[in-house]
């Protein structure tokens, strides 16, 4: 292509796309593919903002510079991850029931901030709200921040790694229960480095680490 076409294409790379789900539709769903990429995107008013779908079929992919503002309904999810070996960088997620839900192994989450937005529907189900919910193993969370969700980080019972992450509560919502870190399935066998928690609820409502005994 000519020089002018090259310049036009270069300028398009810096234009952010805004998608509005009108409170009902989902946002971006990647169904299949290897080495796919989405970047510079804002998704608003959706049940699920971004979904890397189909276990085992979306691999070695990435998403970067994404803002997600959900529809504020119970069951809403900002980023829902399946597949494997993908990387997610520079996300800002708010107004959802679950910030990041990961159902498959070997992903990297870097510089992701999730924020709980109070409303009477979400507050009624506050105890089931999660900033980060990891349900498989071998995922890495680097410089991730959960603000306001009842459970900030729920990690798989083995193989997950956290570095420079934080759990923050500036206010008390719903039942007031505030859990910084827990294991999704019983025993906790993860690596955690430089993790901080700042609680705001009464002492009896705050828990730094919750681990259930199996058997």
Short mmCIF file of C-alpha atoms in Angstrom, two decimals:
data_model
loop_
_atom_site.label_atom_id
_atom_site.label_comp_id
_atom_site.label_asym_id
_atom_site.label_seq_id
_atom_site.Cartn_x
_atom_site.Cartn_y
_atom_site.Cartn_z
CA UNK A 1 0.00 0.00 0.00
CA UNK A 2 1.03 3.63 -0.46
CA UNK A 3 2.51 5.96 2.14
CA UNK A 4 -0.84 7.64 2.81
CA UNK A 5 -2.55 4.27 3.36
CA UNK A 6 0.22 3.26 5.74
CA UNK A 7 -0.27 6.49 7.70
CA UNK A 8 -4.05 5.91 7.88
CA UNK A 9 -3.54 2.38 9.15
CA UNK A 10 -1.06 3.60 11.75
CA UNK A 11 -3.52 6.20 13.02
CA UNK A 12 -6.28 3.59 13.34
CA UNK A 13 -4.15 1.60 15.76
CA UNK A 14 -4.58 4.40 18.31
CA UNK A 15 -8.37 4.67 18.04
CA UNK A 16 -10.20 2.99 20.94
CA UNK A 17 -13.47 1.21 20.12
CA UNK A 18 -16.46 1.52 22.48
CA UNK A 19 -19.01 -1.31 22.55
CA UNK A 20 -22.36 -0.84 24.36
CA UNK A 21 -24.34 -3.97 25.26
CA UNK A 22 -27.40 -1.96 26.34
CA UNK A 23 -27.52 -3.90 29.61
CA UNK A 24 -28.40 -7.20 27.92
CA UNK A 25 -25.88 -8.30 25.29
CA UNK A 26 -22.41 -9.66 25.98
CA UNK A 27 -19.31 -7.88 24.76
CA UNK A 28 -16.38 -9.60 23.00
CA UNK A 29 -16.29 -13.41 22.76
CA UNK A 30 -13.29 -15.15 21.22
CA UNK A 31 -14.56 -18.61 20.27
CA UNK A 32 -11.59 -20.23 18.56
CA UNK A 33 -8.08 -19.35 17.51
CA UNK A 34 -4.39 -19.26 18.28
CA UNK A 35 -2.40 -16.06 18.77
CA UNK A 36 -5.45 -13.81 18.50
CA UNK A 37 -5.26 -10.31 19.99
CA UNK A 38 -7.68 -7.59 21.11
CA UNK A 39 -6.49 -4.14 22.22
CA UNK A 40 -7.60 -0.58 23.01
CA UNK A 41 -11.24 -1.43 23.66
CA UNK A 42 -13.98 -0.19 25.99
CA UNK A 43 -16.98 -2.43 26.71
CA UNK A 44 -19.98 -1.07 28.66
CA UNK A 45 -23.40 -2.27 29.88
CA UNK A 46 -22.73 -5.98 29.32
CA UNK A 47 -23.42 -9.22 31.20
CA UNK A 48 -19.91 -10.44 30.27
CA UNK A 49 -17.37 -7.93 29.02
CA UNK A 50 -14.70 -10.14 27.42
CA UNK A 51 -14.87 -13.93 27.13
CA UNK A 52 -12.04 -16.12 25.88
CA UNK A 53 -14.24 -19.14 25.18
CA UNK A 54 -14.04 -22.90 24.58
CA UNK A 55 -11.57 -24.75 26.76
CA UNK A 56 -8.52 -25.83 24.79
CA UNK A 57 -9.46 -23.95 21.61
CA UNK A 58 -8.29 -20.40 22.39
CA UNK A 59 -4.57 -20.54 23.15
CA UNK A 60 -1.50 -18.30 23.10
CA UNK A 61 -3.65 -15.18 22.74
CA UNK A 62 -3.62 -11.78 24.42
CA UNK A 63 -5.77 -8.79 25.35
CA UNK A 64 -4.40 -5.40 26.35
CA UNK A 65 -5.65 -1.94 27.33
CA UNK A 66 -9.27 -2.91 27.95
CA UNK A 67 -11.86 -1.05 30.02
CA UNK A 68 -15.00 -2.96 31.06
CA UNK A 69 -18.02 -1.42 32.80
CA UNK A 70 -20.65 -4.11 33.37
CA UNK A 71 -24.42 -3.89 33.75
CA UNK A 72 -24.37 -4.12 37.56
CA UNK A 73 -26.45 -7.32 37.65
CA UNK A 74 -25.90 -10.47 39.74
CA UNK A 75 -23.91 -12.98 37.69
CA UNK A 76 -22.20 -10.33 35.58
CA UNK A 77 -18.51 -10.92 34.81
CA UNK A 78 -15.89 -8.52 33.57
CA UNK A 79 -13.32 -10.93 32.10
CA UNK A 80 -14.16 -14.64 31.71
CA UNK A 81 -11.21 -16.80 30.68
CA UNK A 82 -11.10 -20.32 29.28
CA UNK A 83 -8.61 -21.76 26.79
CA UNK A 84 -4.99 -21.74 27.92
CA UNK A 85 -1.67 -19.87 27.82
CA UNK A 86 -3.08 -16.39 27.23
CA UNK A 87 -1.97 -13.01 28.60
CA UNK A 88 -4.19 -10.17 29.84
CA UNK A 89 -2.61 -6.77 30.50
CA UNK A 90 -3.87 -3.33 31.57
CA UNK A 91 -7.54 -4.00 32.34
CA UNK A 92 -9.90 -1.73 34.30
CA UNK A 93 -13.12 -3.50 35.30
CA UNK A 94 -16.09 -2.21 37.32
CA UNK A 95 -19.84 -2.60 37.96
CA UNK A 96 -19.81 -6.41 37.87
CA UNK A 97 -20.51 -9.30 40.25
CA UNK A 98 -17.19 -11.03 39.47
CA UNK A 99 -14.26 -9.04 38.15
CA UNK A 100 -12.12 -11.81 36.63
CA UNK A 101 -13.22 -15.45 36.42
CA UNK A 102 -10.60 -17.93 35.20
CA UNK A 103 -11.72 -21.52 34.51
CA UNK A 104 -8.59 -22.88 32.85
CA UNK A 105 -4.83 -23.09 33.44
CA UNK A 106 -1.65 -21.25 32.53
CA UNK A 107 -2.70 -17.62 32.03
CA UNK A 108 -0.96 -14.37 32.95
CA UNK A 109 -2.92 -11.46 34.43
CA UNK A 110 -0.85 -8.28 34.66
CA UNK A 111 -1.85 -4.81 35.90
CA UNK A 112 -5.57 -5.54 36.27
CA UNK A 113 -7.74 -3.44 38.60
CA UNK A 114 -11.30 -4.46 39.45
CA UNK A 115 -13.72 -2.25 41.38
CA UNK A 116 -17.03 -3.14 43.06
CA UNK A 117 -19.88 -0.68 42.42
CA UNK A 118 -22.63 -0.91 45.03
CA UNK A 119 -26.31 -1.31 44.14
CA UNK A 120 -29.17 -3.03 45.94
CA UNK A 121 -29.12 -6.11 43.63
CA UNK A 122 -25.39 -6.75 43.99
CA UNK A 123 -25.36 -5.88 47.69
CA UNK A 124 -28.05 -8.54 48.33
CA UNK A 125 -25.58 -11.15 46.99
CA UNK A 126 -22.44 -9.50 48.27
CA UNK A 127 -20.89 -12.63 49.83
CA UNK A 128 -20.68 -14.24 46.37
CA UNK A 129 -18.84 -11.32 44.77
CA UNK A 130 -15.21 -11.89 43.75
CA UNK A 131 -12.51 -9.61 42.48
CA UNK A 132 -10.48 -12.52 41.06
CA UNK A 133 -11.82 -16.10 40.93
CA UNK A 134 -9.29 -18.68 39.70
CA UNK A 135 -10.71 -22.20 39.42
CA UNK A 136 -7.88 -24.10 37.72
CA UNK A 137 -4.11 -23.86 38.32
CA UNK A 138 -0.76 -22.43 37.19
CA UNK A 139 -1.98 -18.88 36.66
CA UNK A 140 0.12 -15.82 37.48
CA UNK A 141 -1.32 -12.60 38.90
CA UNK A 142 1.09 -9.67 38.76
CA UNK A 143 0.22 -6.19 40.12
CA UNK A 144 -3.50 -6.92 40.34
CA UNK A 145 -5.83 -4.92 42.60
CA UNK A 146 -9.29 -5.81 43.93
CA UNK A 147 -11.38 -2.96 45.36
CA UNK A 148 -14.55 -3.60 47.33
CA UNK A 149 -15.48 -7.18 46.38
CA UNK A 150 -16.37 -9.47 49.30
CA UNK A 151 -13.60 -11.93 48.36
CA UNK A 152 -10.68 -10.17 46.73
CA UNK A 153 -8.71 -13.20 45.46
CA UNK A 154 -9.81 -16.83 45.35
CA UNK A 155 -6.96 -18.95 43.96
CA UNK A 156 -6.82 -22.52 42.78
CA UNK A 157 -5.48 -24.81 45.48
CA UNK A 158 -2.15 -25.39 43.78
CA UNK A 159 0.13 -23.75 41.30
CA UNK A 160 -1.14 -20.17 41.18
CA UNK A 161 1.32 -17.33 41.83
CA UNK A 162 0.64 -13.78 43.05
CA UNK A 163 3.15 -10.93 43.00
CA UNK A 164 2.60 -7.32 44.15
CA UNK A 165 -1.18 -7.67 44.48
CA UNK A 166 -3.57 -5.78 46.78
CA UNK A 167 -7.04 -6.11 48.31
CA UNK A 168 -8.69 -2.81 49.26
CA UNK A 169 -12.00 -1.90 50.90
CA UNK A 170 -12.81 1.79 51.34
CA UNK A 171 -16.40 1.14 52.42
CA UNK A 172 -18.60 -1.64 53.82
CA UNK A 173 -21.11 -3.20 51.43
CA UNK A 174 -23.88 -5.79 51.81
CA UNK A 175 -23.16 -8.24 54.63
CA UNK A 176 -19.85 -6.48 55.26
CA UNK A 177 -17.75 -9.67 54.91
CA UNK A 178 -14.26 -8.93 53.60
CA UNK A 179 -11.89 -11.78 52.65
CA UNK A 180 -8.50 -10.92 51.19
CA UNK A 181 -7.37 -14.36 50.05
CA UNK A 182 -8.84 -17.85 49.93
CA UNK A 183 -8.52 -21.15 48.09
CA UNK A 184 -11.16 -22.18 45.56
CA UNK A 185 -11.00 -25.87 46.47
CA UNK A 186 -9.90 -26.43 50.03
CA UNK A 187 -6.15 -26.63 50.67
CA UNK A 188 -3.97 -23.67 49.77
CA UNK A 189 -0.70 -24.40 48.00
CA UNK A 190 0.10 -21.24 46.04
CA UNK A 191 2.98 -18.77 45.93
CA UNK A 192 2.21 -15.27 47.25
CA UNK A 193 4.77 -12.45 47.26
CA UNK A 194 4.24 -8.84 48.42
CA UNK A 195 0.50 -9.02 49.07
CA UNK A 196 -1.31 -6.29 51.05
CA UNK A 197 -4.86 -5.94 52.37
CA UNK A 198 -6.61 -2.81 53.66
CA UNK A 199 -9.91 -3.59 55.42
CA UNK A 200 -12.72 -1.22 56.40
CA UNK A 201 -15.29 -3.51 58.08
CA UNK A 202 -15.41 -4.35 61.81
CA UNK A 203 -12.74 -6.82 62.88
CA UNK A 204 -15.12 -9.78 63.14
CA UNK A 205 -16.06 -9.35 59.47
CA UNK A 206 -12.48 -9.32 58.14
CA UNK A 207 -10.37 -12.33 57.19
CA UNK A 208 -6.93 -12.22 55.62
CA UNK A 209 -6.63 -15.90 54.60
CA UNK A 210 -9.43 -18.50 54.55
CA UNK A 211 -8.54 -22.15 53.88
CA UNK A 212 -11.00 -25.00 54.22
CA UNK A 213 -9.89 -28.40 55.49
CA UNK A 214 -10.77 -31.23 53.14
CA UNK A 215 -12.14 -34.58 54.29
#
